[in-house]
XYZ file of C-alpha atoms in Angstrom:
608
model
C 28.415 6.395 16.434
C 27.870 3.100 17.895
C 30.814 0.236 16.870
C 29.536 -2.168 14.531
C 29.230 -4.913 16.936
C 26.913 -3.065 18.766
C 24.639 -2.154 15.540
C 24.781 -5.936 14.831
C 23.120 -6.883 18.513
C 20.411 -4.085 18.442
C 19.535 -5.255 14.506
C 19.438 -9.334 15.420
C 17.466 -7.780 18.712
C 14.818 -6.676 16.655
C 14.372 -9.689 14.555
C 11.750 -12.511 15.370
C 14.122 -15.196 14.799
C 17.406 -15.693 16.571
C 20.341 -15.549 13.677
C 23.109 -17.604 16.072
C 21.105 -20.570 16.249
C 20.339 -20.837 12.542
C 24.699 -20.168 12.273
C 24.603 -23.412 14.641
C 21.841 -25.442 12.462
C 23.611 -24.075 9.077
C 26.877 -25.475 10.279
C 25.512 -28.742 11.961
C 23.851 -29.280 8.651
C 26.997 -28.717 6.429
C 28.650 -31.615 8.836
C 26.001 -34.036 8.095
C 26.667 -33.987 4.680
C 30.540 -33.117 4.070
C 32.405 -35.949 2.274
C 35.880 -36.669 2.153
C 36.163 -37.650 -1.318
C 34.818 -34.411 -2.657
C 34.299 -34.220 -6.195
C 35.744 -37.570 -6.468
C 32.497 -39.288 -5.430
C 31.390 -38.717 -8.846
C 32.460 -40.463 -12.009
C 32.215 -39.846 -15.774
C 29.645 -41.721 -18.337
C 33.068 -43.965 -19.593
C 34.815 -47.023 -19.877
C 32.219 -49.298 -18.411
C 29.460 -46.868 -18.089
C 29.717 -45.528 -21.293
C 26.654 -46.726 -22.722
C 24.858 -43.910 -20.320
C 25.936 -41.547 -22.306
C 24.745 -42.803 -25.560
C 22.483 -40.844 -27.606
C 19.007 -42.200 -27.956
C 17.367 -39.628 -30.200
C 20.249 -39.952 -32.811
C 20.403 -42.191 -35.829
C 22.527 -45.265 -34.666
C 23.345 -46.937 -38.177
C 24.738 -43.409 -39.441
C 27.537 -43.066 -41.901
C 29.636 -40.570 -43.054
C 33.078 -40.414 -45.387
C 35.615 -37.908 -43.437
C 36.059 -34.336 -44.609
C 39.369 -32.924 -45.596
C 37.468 -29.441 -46.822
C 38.067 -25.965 -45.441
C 35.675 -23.989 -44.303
C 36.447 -20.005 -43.145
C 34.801 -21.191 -39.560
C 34.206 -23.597 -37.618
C 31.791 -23.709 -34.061
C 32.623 -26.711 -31.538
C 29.303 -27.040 -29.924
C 25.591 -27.016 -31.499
C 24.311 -25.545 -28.317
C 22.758 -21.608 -28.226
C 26.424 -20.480 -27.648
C 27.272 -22.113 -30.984
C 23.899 -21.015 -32.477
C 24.810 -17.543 -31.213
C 28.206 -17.800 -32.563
C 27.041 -18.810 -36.255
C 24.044 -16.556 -36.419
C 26.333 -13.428 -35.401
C 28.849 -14.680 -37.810
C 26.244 -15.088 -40.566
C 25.275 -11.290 -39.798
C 28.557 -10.262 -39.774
C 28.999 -11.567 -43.162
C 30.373 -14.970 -42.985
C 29.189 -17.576 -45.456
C 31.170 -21.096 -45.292
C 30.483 -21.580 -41.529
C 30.113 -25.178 -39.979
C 29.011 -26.373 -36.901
C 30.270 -29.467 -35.065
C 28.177 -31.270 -33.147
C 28.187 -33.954 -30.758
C 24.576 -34.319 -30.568
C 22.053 -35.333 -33.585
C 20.749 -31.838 -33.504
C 21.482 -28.713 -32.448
C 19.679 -27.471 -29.023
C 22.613 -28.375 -26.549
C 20.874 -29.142 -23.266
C 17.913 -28.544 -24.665
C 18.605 -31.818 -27.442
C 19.722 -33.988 -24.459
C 17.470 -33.022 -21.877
C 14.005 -34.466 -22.669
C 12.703 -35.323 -19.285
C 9.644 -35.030 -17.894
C 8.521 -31.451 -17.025
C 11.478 -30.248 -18.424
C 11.273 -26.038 -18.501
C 13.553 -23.361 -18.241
C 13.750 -21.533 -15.040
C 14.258 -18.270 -16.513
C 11.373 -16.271 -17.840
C 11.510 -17.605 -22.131
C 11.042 -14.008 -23.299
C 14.636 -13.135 -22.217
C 16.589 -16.900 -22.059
C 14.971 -17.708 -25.804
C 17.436 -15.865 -27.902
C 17.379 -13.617 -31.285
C 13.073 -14.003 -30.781
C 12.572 -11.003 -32.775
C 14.806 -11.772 -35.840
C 12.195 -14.639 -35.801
C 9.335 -12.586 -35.028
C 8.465 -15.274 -32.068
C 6.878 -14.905 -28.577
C 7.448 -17.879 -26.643
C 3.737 -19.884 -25.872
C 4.031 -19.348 -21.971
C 6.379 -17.455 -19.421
C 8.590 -20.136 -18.336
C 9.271 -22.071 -21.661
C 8.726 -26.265 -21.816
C 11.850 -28.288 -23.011
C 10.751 -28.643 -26.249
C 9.442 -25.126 -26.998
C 13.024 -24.330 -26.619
C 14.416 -27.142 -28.467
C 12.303 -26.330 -31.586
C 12.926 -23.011 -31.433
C 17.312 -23.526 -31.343
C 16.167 -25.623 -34.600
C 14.500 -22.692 -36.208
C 17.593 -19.924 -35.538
C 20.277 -22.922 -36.755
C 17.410 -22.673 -40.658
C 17.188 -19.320 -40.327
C 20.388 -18.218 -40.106
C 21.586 -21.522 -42.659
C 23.201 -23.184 -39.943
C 22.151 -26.548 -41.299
C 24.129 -26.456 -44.693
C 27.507 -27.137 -43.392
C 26.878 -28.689 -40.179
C 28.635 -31.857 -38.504
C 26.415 -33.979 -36.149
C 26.710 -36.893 -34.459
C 30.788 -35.716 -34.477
C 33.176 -35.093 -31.751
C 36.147 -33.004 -32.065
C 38.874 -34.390 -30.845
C 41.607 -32.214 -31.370
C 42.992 -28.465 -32.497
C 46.021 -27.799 -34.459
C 47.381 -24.863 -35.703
C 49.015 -24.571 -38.642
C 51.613 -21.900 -38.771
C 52.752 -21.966 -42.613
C 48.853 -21.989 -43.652
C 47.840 -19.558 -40.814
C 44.563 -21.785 -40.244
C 43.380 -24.597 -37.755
C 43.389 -27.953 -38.515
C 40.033 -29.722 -36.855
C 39.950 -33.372 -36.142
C 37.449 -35.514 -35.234
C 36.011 -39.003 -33.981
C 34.788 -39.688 -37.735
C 38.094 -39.174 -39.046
C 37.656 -35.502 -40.400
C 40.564 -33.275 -40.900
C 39.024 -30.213 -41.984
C 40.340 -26.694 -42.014
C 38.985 -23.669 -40.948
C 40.855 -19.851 -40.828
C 38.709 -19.513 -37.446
C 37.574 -21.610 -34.407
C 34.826 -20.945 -31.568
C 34.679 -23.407 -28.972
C 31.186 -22.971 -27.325
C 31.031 -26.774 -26.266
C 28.907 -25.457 -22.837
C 29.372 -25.562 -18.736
C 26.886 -28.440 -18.512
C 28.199 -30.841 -21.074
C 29.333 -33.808 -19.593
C 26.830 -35.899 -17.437
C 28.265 -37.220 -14.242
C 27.282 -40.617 -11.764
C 27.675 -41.167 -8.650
C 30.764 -43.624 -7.860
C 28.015 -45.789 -5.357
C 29.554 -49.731 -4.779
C 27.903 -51.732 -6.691
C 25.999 -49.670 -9.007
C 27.187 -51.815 -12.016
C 25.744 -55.073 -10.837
C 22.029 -53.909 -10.700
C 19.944 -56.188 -12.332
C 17.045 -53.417 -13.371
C 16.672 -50.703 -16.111
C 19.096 -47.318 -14.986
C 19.399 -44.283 -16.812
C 20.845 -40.673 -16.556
C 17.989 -38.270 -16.436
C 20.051 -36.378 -19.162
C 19.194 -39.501 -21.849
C 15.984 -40.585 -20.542
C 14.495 -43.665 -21.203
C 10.824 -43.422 -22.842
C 11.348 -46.776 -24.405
C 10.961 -47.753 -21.217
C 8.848 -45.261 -19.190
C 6.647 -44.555 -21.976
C 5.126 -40.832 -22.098
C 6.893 -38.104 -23.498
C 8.015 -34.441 -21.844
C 4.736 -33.902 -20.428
C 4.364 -37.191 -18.705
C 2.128 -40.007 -18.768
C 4.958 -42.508 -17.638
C 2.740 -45.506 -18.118
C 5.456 -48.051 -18.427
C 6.237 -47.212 -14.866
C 2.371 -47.665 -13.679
C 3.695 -51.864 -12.360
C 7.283 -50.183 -11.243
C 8.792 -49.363 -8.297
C 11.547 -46.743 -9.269
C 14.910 -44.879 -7.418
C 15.182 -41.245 -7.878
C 18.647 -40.610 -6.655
C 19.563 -36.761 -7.022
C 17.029 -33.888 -5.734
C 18.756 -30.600 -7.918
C 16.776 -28.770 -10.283
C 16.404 -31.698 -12.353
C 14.576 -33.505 -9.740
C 12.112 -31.050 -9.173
C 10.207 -31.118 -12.050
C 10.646 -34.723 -12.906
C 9.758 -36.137 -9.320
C 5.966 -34.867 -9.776
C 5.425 -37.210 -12.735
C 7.171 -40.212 -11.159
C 4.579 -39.405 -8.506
C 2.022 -39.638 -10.660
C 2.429 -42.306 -12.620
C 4.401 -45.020 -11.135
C 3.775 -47.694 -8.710
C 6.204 -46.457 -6.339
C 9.027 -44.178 -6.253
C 11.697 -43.545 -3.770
C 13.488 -40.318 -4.025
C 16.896 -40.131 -2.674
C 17.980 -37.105 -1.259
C 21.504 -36.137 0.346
C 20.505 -32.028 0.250
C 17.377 -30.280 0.107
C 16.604 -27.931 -2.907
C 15.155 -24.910 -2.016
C 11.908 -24.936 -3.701
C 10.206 -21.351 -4.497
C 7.168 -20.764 -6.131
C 6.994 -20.848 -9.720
C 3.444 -19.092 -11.130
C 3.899 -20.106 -15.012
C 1.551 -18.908 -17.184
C 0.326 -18.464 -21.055
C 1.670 -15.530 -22.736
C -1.161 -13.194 -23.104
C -1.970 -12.586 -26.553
C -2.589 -8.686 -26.361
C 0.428 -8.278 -24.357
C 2.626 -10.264 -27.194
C 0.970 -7.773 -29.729
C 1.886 -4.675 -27.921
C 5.654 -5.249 -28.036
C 7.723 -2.987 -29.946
C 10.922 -3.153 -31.954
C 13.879 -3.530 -29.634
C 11.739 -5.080 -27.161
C 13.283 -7.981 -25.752
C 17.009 -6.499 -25.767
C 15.168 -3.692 -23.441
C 13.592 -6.648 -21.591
C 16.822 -8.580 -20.849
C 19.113 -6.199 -20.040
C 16.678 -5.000 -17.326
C 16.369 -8.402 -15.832
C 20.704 -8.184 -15.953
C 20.816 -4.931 -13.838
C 17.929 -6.030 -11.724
C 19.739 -9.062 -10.644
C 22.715 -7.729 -10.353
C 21.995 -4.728 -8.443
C 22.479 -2.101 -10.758
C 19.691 0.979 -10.832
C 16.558 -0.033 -13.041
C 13.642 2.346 -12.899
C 11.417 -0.810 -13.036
C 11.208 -4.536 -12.671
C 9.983 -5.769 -16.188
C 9.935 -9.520 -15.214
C 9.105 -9.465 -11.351
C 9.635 -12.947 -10.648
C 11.434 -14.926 -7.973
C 15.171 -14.089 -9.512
C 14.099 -10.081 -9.264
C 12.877 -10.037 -6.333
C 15.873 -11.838 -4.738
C 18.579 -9.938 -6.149
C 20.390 -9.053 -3.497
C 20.866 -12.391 -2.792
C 22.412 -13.035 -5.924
C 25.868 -11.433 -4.794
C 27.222 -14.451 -3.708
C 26.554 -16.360 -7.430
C 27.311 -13.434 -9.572
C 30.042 -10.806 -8.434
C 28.672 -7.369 -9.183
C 30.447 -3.741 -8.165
C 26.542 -1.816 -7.597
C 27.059 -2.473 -3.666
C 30.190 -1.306 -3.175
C 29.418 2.065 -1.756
C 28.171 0.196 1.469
C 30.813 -0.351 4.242
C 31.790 -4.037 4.055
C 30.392 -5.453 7.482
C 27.524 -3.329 7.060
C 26.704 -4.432 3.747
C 27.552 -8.356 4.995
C 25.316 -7.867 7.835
C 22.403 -6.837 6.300
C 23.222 -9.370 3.154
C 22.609 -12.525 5.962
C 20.038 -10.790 7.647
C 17.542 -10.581 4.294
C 19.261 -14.143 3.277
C 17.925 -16.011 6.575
C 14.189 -13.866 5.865
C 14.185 -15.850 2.791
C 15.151 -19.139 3.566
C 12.757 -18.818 6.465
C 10.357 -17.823 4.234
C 10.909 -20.901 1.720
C 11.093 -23.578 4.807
C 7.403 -22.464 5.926
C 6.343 -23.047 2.691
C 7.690 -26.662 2.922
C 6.046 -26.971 6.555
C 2.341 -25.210 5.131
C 2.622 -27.746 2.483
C 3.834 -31.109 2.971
C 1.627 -33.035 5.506
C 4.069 -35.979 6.983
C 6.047 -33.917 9.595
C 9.242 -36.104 9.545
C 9.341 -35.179 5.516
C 8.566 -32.085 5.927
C 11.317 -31.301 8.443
C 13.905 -33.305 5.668
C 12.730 -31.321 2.943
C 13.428 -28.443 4.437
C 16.694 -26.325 3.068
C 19.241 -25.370 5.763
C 21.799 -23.618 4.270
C 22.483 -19.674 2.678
C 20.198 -19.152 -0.362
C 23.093 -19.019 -2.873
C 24.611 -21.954 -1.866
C 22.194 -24.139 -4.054
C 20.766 -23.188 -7.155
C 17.159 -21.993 -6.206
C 14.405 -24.034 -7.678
C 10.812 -23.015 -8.447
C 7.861 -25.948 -8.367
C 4.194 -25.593 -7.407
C 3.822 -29.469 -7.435
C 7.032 -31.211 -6.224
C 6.382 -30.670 -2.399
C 2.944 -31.969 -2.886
C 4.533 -34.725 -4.464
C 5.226 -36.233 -1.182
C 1.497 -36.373 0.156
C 1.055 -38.985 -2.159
C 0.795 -42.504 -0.431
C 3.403 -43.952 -2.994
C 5.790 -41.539 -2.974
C 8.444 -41.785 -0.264
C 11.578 -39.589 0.775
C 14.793 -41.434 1.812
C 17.335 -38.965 3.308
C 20.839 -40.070 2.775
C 22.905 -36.722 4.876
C 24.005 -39.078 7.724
C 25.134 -41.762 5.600
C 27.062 -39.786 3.174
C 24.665 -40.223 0.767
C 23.214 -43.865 -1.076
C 26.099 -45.854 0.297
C 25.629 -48.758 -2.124
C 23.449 -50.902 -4.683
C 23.032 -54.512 -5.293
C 21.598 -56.653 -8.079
C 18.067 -55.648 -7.082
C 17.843 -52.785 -4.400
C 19.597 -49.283 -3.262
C 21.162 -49.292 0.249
C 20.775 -46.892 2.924
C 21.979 -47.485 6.265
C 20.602 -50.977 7.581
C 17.917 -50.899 4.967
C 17.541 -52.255 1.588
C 15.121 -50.649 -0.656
C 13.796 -53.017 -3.565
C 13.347 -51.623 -6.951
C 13.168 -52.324 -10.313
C 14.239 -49.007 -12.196
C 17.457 -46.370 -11.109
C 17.356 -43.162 -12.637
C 20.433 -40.878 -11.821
C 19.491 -36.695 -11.606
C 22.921 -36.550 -10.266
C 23.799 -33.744 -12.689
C 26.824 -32.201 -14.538
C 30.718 -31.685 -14.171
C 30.534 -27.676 -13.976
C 32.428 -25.291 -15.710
C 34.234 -27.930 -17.576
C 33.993 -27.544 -21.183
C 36.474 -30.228 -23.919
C 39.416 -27.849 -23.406
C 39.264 -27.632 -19.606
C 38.750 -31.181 -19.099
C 41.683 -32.065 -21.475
C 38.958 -33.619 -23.315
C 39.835 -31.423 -26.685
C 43.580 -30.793 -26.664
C 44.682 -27.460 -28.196
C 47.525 -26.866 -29.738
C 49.165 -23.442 -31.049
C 52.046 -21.737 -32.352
C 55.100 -24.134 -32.841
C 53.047 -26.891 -31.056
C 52.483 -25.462 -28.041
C 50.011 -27.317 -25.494
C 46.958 -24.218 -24.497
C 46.212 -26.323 -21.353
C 49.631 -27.010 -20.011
C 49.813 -23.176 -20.819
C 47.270 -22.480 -18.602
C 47.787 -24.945 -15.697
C 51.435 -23.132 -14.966
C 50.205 -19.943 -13.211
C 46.126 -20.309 -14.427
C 44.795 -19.115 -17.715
C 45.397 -15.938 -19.084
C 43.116 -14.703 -21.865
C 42.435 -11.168 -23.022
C 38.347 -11.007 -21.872
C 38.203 -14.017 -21.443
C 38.324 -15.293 -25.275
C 41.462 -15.546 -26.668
C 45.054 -16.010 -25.613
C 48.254 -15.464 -27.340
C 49.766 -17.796 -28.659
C 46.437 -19.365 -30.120
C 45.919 -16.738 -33.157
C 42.191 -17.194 -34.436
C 40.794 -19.348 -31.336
C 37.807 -18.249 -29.631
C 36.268 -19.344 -26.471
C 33.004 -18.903 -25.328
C 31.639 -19.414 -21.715
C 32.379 -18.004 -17.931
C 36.355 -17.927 -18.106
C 37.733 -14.590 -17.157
C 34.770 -12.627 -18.305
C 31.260 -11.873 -16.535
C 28.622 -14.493 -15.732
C 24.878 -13.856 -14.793
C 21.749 -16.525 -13.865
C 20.429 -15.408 -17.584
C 23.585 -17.451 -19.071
C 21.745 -17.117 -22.627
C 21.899 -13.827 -22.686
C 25.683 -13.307 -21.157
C 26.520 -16.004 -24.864
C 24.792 -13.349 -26.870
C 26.819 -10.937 -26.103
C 30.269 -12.728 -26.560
C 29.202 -13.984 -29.908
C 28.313 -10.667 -30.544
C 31.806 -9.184 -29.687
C 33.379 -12.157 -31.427
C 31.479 -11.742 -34.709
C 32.618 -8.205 -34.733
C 36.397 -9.038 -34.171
C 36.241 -11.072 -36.206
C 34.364 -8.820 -38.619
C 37.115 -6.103 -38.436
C 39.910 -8.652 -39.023
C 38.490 -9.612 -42.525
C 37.988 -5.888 -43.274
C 41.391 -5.278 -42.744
C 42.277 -8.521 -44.217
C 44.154 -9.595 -41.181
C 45.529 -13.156 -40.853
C 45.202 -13.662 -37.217
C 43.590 -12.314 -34.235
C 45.607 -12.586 -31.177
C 46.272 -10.757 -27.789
C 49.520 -8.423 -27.557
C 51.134 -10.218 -24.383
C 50.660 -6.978 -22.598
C 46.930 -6.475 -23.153
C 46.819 -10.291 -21.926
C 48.597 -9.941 -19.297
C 46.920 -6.315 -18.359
C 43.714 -8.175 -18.489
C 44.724 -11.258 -16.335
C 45.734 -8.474 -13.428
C 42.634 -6.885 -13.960
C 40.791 -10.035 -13.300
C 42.885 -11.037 -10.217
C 42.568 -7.481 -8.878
C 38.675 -7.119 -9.135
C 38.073 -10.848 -8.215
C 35.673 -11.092 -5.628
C 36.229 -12.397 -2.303
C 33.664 -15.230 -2.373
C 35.700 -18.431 -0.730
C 34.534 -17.754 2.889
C 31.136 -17.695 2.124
C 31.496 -20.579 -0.290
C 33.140 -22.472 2.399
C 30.225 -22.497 4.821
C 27.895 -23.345 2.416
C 26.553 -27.074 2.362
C 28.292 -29.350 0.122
C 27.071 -29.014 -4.087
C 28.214 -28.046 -7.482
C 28.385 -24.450 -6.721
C 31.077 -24.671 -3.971
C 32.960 -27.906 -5.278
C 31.151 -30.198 -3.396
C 32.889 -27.995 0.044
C 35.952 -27.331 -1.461
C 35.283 -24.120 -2.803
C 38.707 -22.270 -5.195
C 40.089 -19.712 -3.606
C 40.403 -17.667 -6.265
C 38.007 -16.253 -8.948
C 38.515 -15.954 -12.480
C 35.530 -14.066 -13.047
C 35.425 -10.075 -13.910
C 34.542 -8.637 -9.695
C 32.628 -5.378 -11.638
C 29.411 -7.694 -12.750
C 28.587 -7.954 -16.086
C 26.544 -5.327 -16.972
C 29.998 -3.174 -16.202
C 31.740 -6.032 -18.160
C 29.762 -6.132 -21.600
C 29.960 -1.968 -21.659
C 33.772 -1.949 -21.382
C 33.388 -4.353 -24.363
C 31.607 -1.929 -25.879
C 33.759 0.613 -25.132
C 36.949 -1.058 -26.305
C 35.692 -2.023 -29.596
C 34.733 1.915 -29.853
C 38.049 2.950 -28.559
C 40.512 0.957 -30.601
C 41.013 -1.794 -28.703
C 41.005 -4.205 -32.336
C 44.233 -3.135 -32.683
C 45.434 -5.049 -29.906
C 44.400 -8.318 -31.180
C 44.530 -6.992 -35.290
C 48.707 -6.292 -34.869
C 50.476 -7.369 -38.111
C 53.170 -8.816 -36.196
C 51.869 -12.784 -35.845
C 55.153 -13.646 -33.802
């Protein structure tokens, strides 16, 4: 048997492309754009940039008088992992539930993302949820921004989500109450309202970030965070025609997934438009289409749970007799390893199995940079557009317009990777390097903090039994949770989002089934009339070993990759709090435990 050096040389020998030197280009690449500040070069939409984060869709001059009610529940977020929480709830028999909401609406994302282009990159008939409890088929494959939007309104009426809800409100803080056995909910408007349970579900992509450039607060000209765009000022609505821009020459600084589909309507419709780039997105194909009409008729009951967890095994690895979606996330599963942990390629030795992951990962990425070079027709753009880096290290994008956006005469690419990015602006321009580059408009597509919900950030403080602080609990010795919802000490708290359970590129889907589990718990508690729900401290702690033990090893590969969101900006954690199995593996050993008796771990009479 040959040693697996050897079997490395006589694969790369066969190859048409010579792996070392894209290892050389991958890491000279990852130098050009490696920052010493880190995360730090980004601030948050406070103090005096506050007013970015206003709302402009929601009623300015409104009023309310504070609540000091009770309701039996109570959802932090408006978002579909709050819509999933209350329409679960509502099936589990729940009546007096309340939403809280930030936002003037419910739709999460989908209420503050309006942009131009706006779609969802996963195929609608899986990310939409609950579609057939509202006997809907989404109008096209990949789903526009406000498809979605309405439809997040239409579960919150169906499912009387509406009746009790809180908008325009911020929750500011959690209290237990231990004589009352019940949470005490405060907010921004002055509410103090009770509830016997809470679900926080207040998202991963919540809080809008800027960049910390010099002298971004003494520009003269309009700015705005792509997350609250300005049509007051841009005219045009989601599908473009930007015709306030048509005598304006406008900054683009950000080129994520955002960027993609808003740079093709800046493209079109302004006078000029500089886009700002530090890293290429990889830009795939996209192929949307209209839902066919016969095919929407032909769908059976049961038809897009089938669908979706499908696409989940698919992605993640796990044996599927057939590939329902076929789209540009199925057929690059096996790339997916590196976002999503997953146990379905564990029967492969290690270097093997690493081997022939980088092998199919530099096919790919070779693949996606001669579509840049077949496409754009400048060259020197071409050659900057071009992604250099491990296909997981960036969230893929899919466009079949934005590289053509850079053919047109008044669109122009600045590349900002040997200057660290934009390095400052002044009253009337953006600075890179010795050149000043005049404009009238700044729009920021610089993104989100990640995986930072209110109680992470310290944003919503927590507090449980006797007072005690649930992220000072956390932060000596990291969080410990039992599946990644609830944590002793906290009786009747629920969390919803990545923590300590299983994630997947479908996120939708992965808060469908953790409402799910949580409307049943919660279900079985008021059957057996049950004051709290809370971990035994040995299921918690069995749980958090479990977690450390199956964590997968993702740092090194992390670590190499070019400097973004999904690696901490190049400082990736060296540890993983996510469940190593995957989680199709993850949501049946839910399934099983609620079979199995596991309630009784978290239903124990003894609320000490």
């Amino acid at each position: 048997m040959p040693e697996p050096q050897d079997a490395r040389k006589d694969l790369e020998a066969e190859l048409d492309f010579d792996p070392e030197a894209l290892r050389a280009k991958y890491r000279a690449e990852r130098e050009r754009r490696i920052r010493p500040d880190g995360s730090r070069q980004y601030q948050q939409l406070a103090g005096e940039f506050g007013a970015y984060d206003e709302d402009p869709h929601a009623d300015r001059e409104f009023t309310r008088e504070p609540l000091h009610d009770r309701v039996e529940a109570v959802i932090v977020g408006g978002g579909f992992g709050g819509l999933l929480a209350g329409a679960r709830l509502r099936q589990a028999g729940v009546r007096e539930i309340r939403v809280v909401e930030k936002g003037g609406d419910f739709g999460g994302t989908w209420y503050w993302n309006r942009y131009p282009g706006i779609h969802c990159d996963i195929e609608s008939y899986i990310y939409l949820p609950l579609l057939e409890e509202l006997g809907y088929v989404p109008r096209w494959k990949y789903a526009p921004g406000e498809e979605i939007r309405e439809h997040a309104r239409a579960v919150a009426r169906h499912f009387g989500l509406y009746d009790h809800a809180c908008f325009q409100t911020q929750v500011t803080e959690l209290r237990w109450d231990d004589a009352e056995s019940e949470w005490i909910v405060a907010t921004d408007r002055g509410d103090r309202m009770r509830a016997r349970y809470v679900i926080v579900s207040s998202g991963t992509l919540s809080e809008a970030k800027l960049p910390g450039i010099p002298g971004i607060e003494t520009f003269r000209g309009h700015t705005f965070h792509t997350s609250r765009w300005d049509y007051d000022y841009t005219g045009g609505d989601a599908n473009g025609g930007l015709t306030g821009l048509a005598d304006k020459r406008v900054a683009l600084i950000g080129t994520g997934a955002t960027a993609i589909q808003v740079v093709p309507h800046l493209g079109a419709d302004a006078k000029r438009v500089y886009v700002f780039q530090r890293t290429p997105s990889s830009v795939d194909v996209r192929g949307n289409r209209p839902t066919d009409p016969q095919w929407a008729k032909s769908l059976e009951p049961g038809w897009q749970r089938r669908r979706r967890e499908n696409f989940l095994k698919v992605v993640t690895g796990v044996r599927a007799d057939e590939d329902l979606v076929d789209d540009a996330w199925t057929s690059t599963a096996r790339l997916q390893e590196k976002l999503i942990p997953t146990n379905a390629y564990a029967d492969v030795p290690a270097e093997e199995r690493e081997l022939a992951y980088e092998i199919a990962d530099f096919q790919k990425m070779n693949e996606l940079r001669a579509r840049v070079e077949a496409t754009v027709e400048e060259a020197e753009t071409a050659e900057r557009l071009k992604p250099w880096y491990r296909y997981m290290c960036k969230r893929p994008t899919f466009s079949d317009s934005y590289l053509q956006t850079f053919n047109r005469p008044g669109v122009t690419l600045v590349d900002t990777a040997d200057t660290h990015g934009v390095q400052r602006i002044t009253e009337n321009a953006v600075v890179v390097g010795d050149r000043e580059y005049e404009v009238d408009c700044i729009i920021f597509a610089t993104g989100f903090e990640v995986g930072v919900s209110g109680v992470l950030s310290g944003r919503l403080p927590v507090y449980g039994r006797g007072g005690a602080d649930l992220l000072r609990t956390w932060m000596s010795g990291g969080p410990r949770t039992l599946h990644g919802f609830y944590s002793r000490g906290f009786p009747n708290l629920f969390h919803l989002g990545p923590l300590q359970n299983a994630s997947a590129v479908n996120y939708v889907h992965i808060l469908d089934e953790q409402a799910t589990h949580v409307a049943e718990v919660i279900a079985q508690a008021r059957k057996w009339q049950t004051r709290c729900v809370e971990p035994t401290a040995e299921s918690q702690d069995a749980w958090v070993a479990t977690i450390r033990r199956k964590a997968a090893d993702l740092y090194r590969f992390q670590a190499e990759c070019t400097p973004g969101y999904y690696n901490n900006e190049g400082r990736p954690r060296e540890r993983s709090e996510s469940y190593g199995d995957g989680p199709v593996a993850f949501h049946e050993l839910l399934r099983r435990w609620r079979s199995e008796g596991g309630l009784r771990e978290v239903l124990a009479e003894d609320e000490a």
